[in-house]
mmCIF file of C-alpha atoms in Angstrom:
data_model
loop_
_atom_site.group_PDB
_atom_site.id
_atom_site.type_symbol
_atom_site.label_atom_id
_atom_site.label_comp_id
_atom_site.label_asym_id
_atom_site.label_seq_id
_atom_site.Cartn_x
_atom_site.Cartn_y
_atom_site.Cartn_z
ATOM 1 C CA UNK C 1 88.678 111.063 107.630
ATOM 2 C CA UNK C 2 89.477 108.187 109.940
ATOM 3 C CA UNK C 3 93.214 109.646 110.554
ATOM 4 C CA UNK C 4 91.381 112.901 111.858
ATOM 5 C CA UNK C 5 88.771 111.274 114.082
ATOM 6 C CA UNK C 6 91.704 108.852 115.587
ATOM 7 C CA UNK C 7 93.453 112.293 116.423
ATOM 8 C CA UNK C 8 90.471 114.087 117.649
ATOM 9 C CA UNK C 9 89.668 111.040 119.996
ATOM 10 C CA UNK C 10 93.143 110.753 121.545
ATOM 11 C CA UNK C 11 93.213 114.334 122.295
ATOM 12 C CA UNK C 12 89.907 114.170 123.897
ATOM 13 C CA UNK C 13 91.158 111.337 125.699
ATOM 14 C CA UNK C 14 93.808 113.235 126.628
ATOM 15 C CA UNK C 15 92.303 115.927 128.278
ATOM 16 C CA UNK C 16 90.116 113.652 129.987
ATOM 17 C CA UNK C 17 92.650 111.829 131.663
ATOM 18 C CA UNK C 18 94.733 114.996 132.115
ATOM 19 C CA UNK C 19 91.285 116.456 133.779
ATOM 20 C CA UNK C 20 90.893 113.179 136.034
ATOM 21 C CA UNK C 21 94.527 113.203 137.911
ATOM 22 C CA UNK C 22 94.159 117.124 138.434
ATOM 23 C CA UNK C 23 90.492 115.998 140.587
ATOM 24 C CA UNK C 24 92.261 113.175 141.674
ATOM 25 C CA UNK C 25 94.923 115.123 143.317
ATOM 26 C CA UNK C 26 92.053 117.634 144.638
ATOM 27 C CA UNK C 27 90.833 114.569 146.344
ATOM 28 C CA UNK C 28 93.650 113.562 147.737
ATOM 29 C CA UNK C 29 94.251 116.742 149.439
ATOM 30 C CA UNK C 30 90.641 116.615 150.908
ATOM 31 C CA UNK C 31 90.926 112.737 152.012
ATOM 32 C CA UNK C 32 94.389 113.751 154.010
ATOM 33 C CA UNK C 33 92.921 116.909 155.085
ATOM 34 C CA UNK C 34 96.323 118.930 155.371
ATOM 35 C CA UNK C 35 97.876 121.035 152.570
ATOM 36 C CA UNK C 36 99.437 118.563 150.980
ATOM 37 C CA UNK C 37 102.041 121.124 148.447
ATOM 38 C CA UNK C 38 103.570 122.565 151.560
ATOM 39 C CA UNK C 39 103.869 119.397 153.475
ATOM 40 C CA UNK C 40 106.120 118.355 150.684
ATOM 41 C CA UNK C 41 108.013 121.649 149.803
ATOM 42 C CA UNK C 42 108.307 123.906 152.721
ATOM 43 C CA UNK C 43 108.345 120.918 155.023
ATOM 44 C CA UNK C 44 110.821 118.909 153.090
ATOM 45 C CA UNK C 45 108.280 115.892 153.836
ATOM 46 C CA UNK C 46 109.459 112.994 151.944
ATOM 47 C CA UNK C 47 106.976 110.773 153.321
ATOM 48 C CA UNK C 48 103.895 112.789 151.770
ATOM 49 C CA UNK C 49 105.701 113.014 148.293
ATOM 50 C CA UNK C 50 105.845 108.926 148.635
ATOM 51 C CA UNK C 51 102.293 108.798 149.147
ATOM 52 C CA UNK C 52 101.042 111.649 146.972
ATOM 53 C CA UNK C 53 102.874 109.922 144.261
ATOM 54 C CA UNK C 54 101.476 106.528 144.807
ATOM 55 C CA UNK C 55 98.145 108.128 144.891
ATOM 56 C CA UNK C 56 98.898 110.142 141.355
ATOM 57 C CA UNK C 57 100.014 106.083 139.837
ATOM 58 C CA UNK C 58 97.034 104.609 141.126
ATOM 59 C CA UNK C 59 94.612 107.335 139.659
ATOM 60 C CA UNK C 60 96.671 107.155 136.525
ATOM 61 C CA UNK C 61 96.216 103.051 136.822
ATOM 62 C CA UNK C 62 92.302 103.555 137.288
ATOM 63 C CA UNK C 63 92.542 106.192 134.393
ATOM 64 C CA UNK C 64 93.670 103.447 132.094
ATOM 65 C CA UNK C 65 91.279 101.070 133.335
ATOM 66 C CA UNK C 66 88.787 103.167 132.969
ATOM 67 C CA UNK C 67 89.587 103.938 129.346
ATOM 68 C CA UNK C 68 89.989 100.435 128.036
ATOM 69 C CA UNK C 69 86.683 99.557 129.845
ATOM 70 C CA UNK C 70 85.152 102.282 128.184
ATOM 71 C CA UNK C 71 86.838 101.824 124.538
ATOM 72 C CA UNK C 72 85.971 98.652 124.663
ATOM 73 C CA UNK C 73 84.821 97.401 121.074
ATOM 74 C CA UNK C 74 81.082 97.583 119.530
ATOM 75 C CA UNK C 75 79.872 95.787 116.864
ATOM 76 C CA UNK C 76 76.940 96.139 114.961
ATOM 77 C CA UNK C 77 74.759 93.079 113.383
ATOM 78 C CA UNK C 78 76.637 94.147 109.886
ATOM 79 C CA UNK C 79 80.263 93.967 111.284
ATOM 80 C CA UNK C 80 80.936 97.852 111.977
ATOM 81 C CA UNK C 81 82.878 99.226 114.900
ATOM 82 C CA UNK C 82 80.239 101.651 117.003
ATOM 83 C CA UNK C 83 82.342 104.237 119.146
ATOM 84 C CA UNK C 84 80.462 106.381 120.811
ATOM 85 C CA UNK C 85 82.321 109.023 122.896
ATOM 86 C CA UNK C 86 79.443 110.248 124.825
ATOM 87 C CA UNK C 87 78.928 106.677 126.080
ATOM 88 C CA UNK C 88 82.634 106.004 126.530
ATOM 89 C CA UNK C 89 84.086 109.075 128.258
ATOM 90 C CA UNK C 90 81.190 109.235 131.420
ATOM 91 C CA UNK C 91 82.054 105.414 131.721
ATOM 92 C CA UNK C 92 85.573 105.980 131.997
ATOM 93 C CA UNK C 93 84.689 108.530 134.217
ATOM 94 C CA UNK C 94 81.998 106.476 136.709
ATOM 95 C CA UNK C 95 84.786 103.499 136.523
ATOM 96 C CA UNK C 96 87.939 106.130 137.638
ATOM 97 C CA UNK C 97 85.037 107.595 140.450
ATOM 98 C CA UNK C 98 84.209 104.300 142.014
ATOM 99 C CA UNK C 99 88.101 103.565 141.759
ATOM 100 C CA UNK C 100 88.724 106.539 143.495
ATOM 101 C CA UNK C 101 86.342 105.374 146.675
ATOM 102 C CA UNK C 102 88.354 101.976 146.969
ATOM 103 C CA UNK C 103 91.476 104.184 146.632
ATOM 104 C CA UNK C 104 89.890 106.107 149.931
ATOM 105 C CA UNK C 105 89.567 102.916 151.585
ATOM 106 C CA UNK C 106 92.589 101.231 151.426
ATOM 107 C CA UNK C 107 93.556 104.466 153.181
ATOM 108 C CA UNK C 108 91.851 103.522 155.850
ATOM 109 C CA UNK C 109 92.664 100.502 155.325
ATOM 110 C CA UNK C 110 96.325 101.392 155.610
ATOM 111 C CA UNK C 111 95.271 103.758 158.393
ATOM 112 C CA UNK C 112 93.493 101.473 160.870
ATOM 113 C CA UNK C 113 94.803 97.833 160.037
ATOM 114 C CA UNK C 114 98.101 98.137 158.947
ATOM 115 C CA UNK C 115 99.677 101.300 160.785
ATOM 116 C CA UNK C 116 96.946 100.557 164.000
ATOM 117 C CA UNK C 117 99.539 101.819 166.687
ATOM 118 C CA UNK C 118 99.826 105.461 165.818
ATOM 119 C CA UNK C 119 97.318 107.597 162.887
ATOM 120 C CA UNK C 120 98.726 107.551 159.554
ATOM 121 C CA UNK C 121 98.522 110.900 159.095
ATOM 122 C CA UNK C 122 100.637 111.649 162.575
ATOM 123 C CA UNK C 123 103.602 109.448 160.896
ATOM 124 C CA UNK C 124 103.626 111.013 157.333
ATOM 125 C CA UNK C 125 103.034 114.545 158.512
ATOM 126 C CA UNK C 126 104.422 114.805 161.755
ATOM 127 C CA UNK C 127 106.920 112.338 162.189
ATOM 128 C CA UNK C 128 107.696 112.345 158.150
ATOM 129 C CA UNK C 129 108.039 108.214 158.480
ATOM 130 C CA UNK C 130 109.218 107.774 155.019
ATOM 131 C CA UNK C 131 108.012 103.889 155.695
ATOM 132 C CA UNK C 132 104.489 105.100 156.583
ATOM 133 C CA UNK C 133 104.350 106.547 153.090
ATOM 134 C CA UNK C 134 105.443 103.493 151.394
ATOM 135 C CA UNK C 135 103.434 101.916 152.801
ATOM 136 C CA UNK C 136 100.451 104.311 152.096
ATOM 137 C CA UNK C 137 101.544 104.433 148.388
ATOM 138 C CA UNK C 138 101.558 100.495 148.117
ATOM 139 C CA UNK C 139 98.052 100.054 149.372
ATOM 140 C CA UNK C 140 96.981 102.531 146.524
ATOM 141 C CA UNK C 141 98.635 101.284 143.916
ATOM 142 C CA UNK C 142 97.990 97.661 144.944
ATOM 143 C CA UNK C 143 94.083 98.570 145.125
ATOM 144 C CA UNK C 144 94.197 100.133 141.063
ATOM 145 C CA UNK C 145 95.692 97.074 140.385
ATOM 146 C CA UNK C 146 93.302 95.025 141.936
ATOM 147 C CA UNK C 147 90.271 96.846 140.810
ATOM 148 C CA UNK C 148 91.615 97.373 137.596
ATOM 149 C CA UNK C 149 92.328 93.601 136.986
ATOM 150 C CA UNK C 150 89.005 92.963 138.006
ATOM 151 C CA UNK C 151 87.208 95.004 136.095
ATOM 152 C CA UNK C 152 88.695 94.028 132.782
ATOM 153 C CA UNK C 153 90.817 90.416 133.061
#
């Protein structure tokens, strides 16, 4: 029935998305290369929550993206809606992938034009410069945003 297939495609959907912020946070943990759960717990590191969190939105931001690309309408020459989840989810996926990269550079971007006096990771880990991190977790966001608004209007 259509009610069942609209409730087996938002779970799968779901999971997907749910599957794409848990290798999005894996990522972020290799691009800052320092562990980033104790930074923030045992070291009371508010600055690497700020960013870690503004890394989490923008992945969730390209995970949208990335499903609205994908889901985006298909019509045959009769008038019927084509969905096609093995076309739709790797899409979503390539779109959240390539999202992630620009996500990557604007922290370098962050890293070697914005914060150029002293390494960013220095101020969020060591010095716990809760500015560093907003400003870390601006440039992410900003860049979902941006790609996102590019990619779809």
């Amino acid at each position: 029935s259509l009610m069942g297939s609209a409730i087996v495609d938002t779970l799968l959907y779901f999971i997907v998305g749910q599957f794409i912020l848990w290798a999005g946070s894996k990522f972020y943990k290799w691009i800052c290369e320092v562990d980033v759960h104790h930074v923030i717990e045992k070291d009371d590191n508010m600055a690497m929550g700020m960013s870690y969190g503004g890394f989490l939105i923008a992945v969730g931001i390209l995970v949208h993206h990335g499903l609205r690309i994908a889901s985006l309408t298909r019509w045959t020459a009769d008038g019927a809606v084509v969905r096609d989840l093995l076309i739709e989810i790797p899409t979503c996926v390539a779109v959240v992938l390539f999202g992630m990269l620009l996500l990557w550079a604007a922290r370098l971007f962050a890293d070697k034009v914005l914060l150029s006096k002293s390494p960013l990771t220095k101020e969020i880990v060591i010095d716990k410069n809760p500015a560093a991190g907003g400003v870390e977790a601006a440039c992410y966001i900003c860049a979902a945003l941006a790609f996102g608004f590019s990619t779809v209007g």
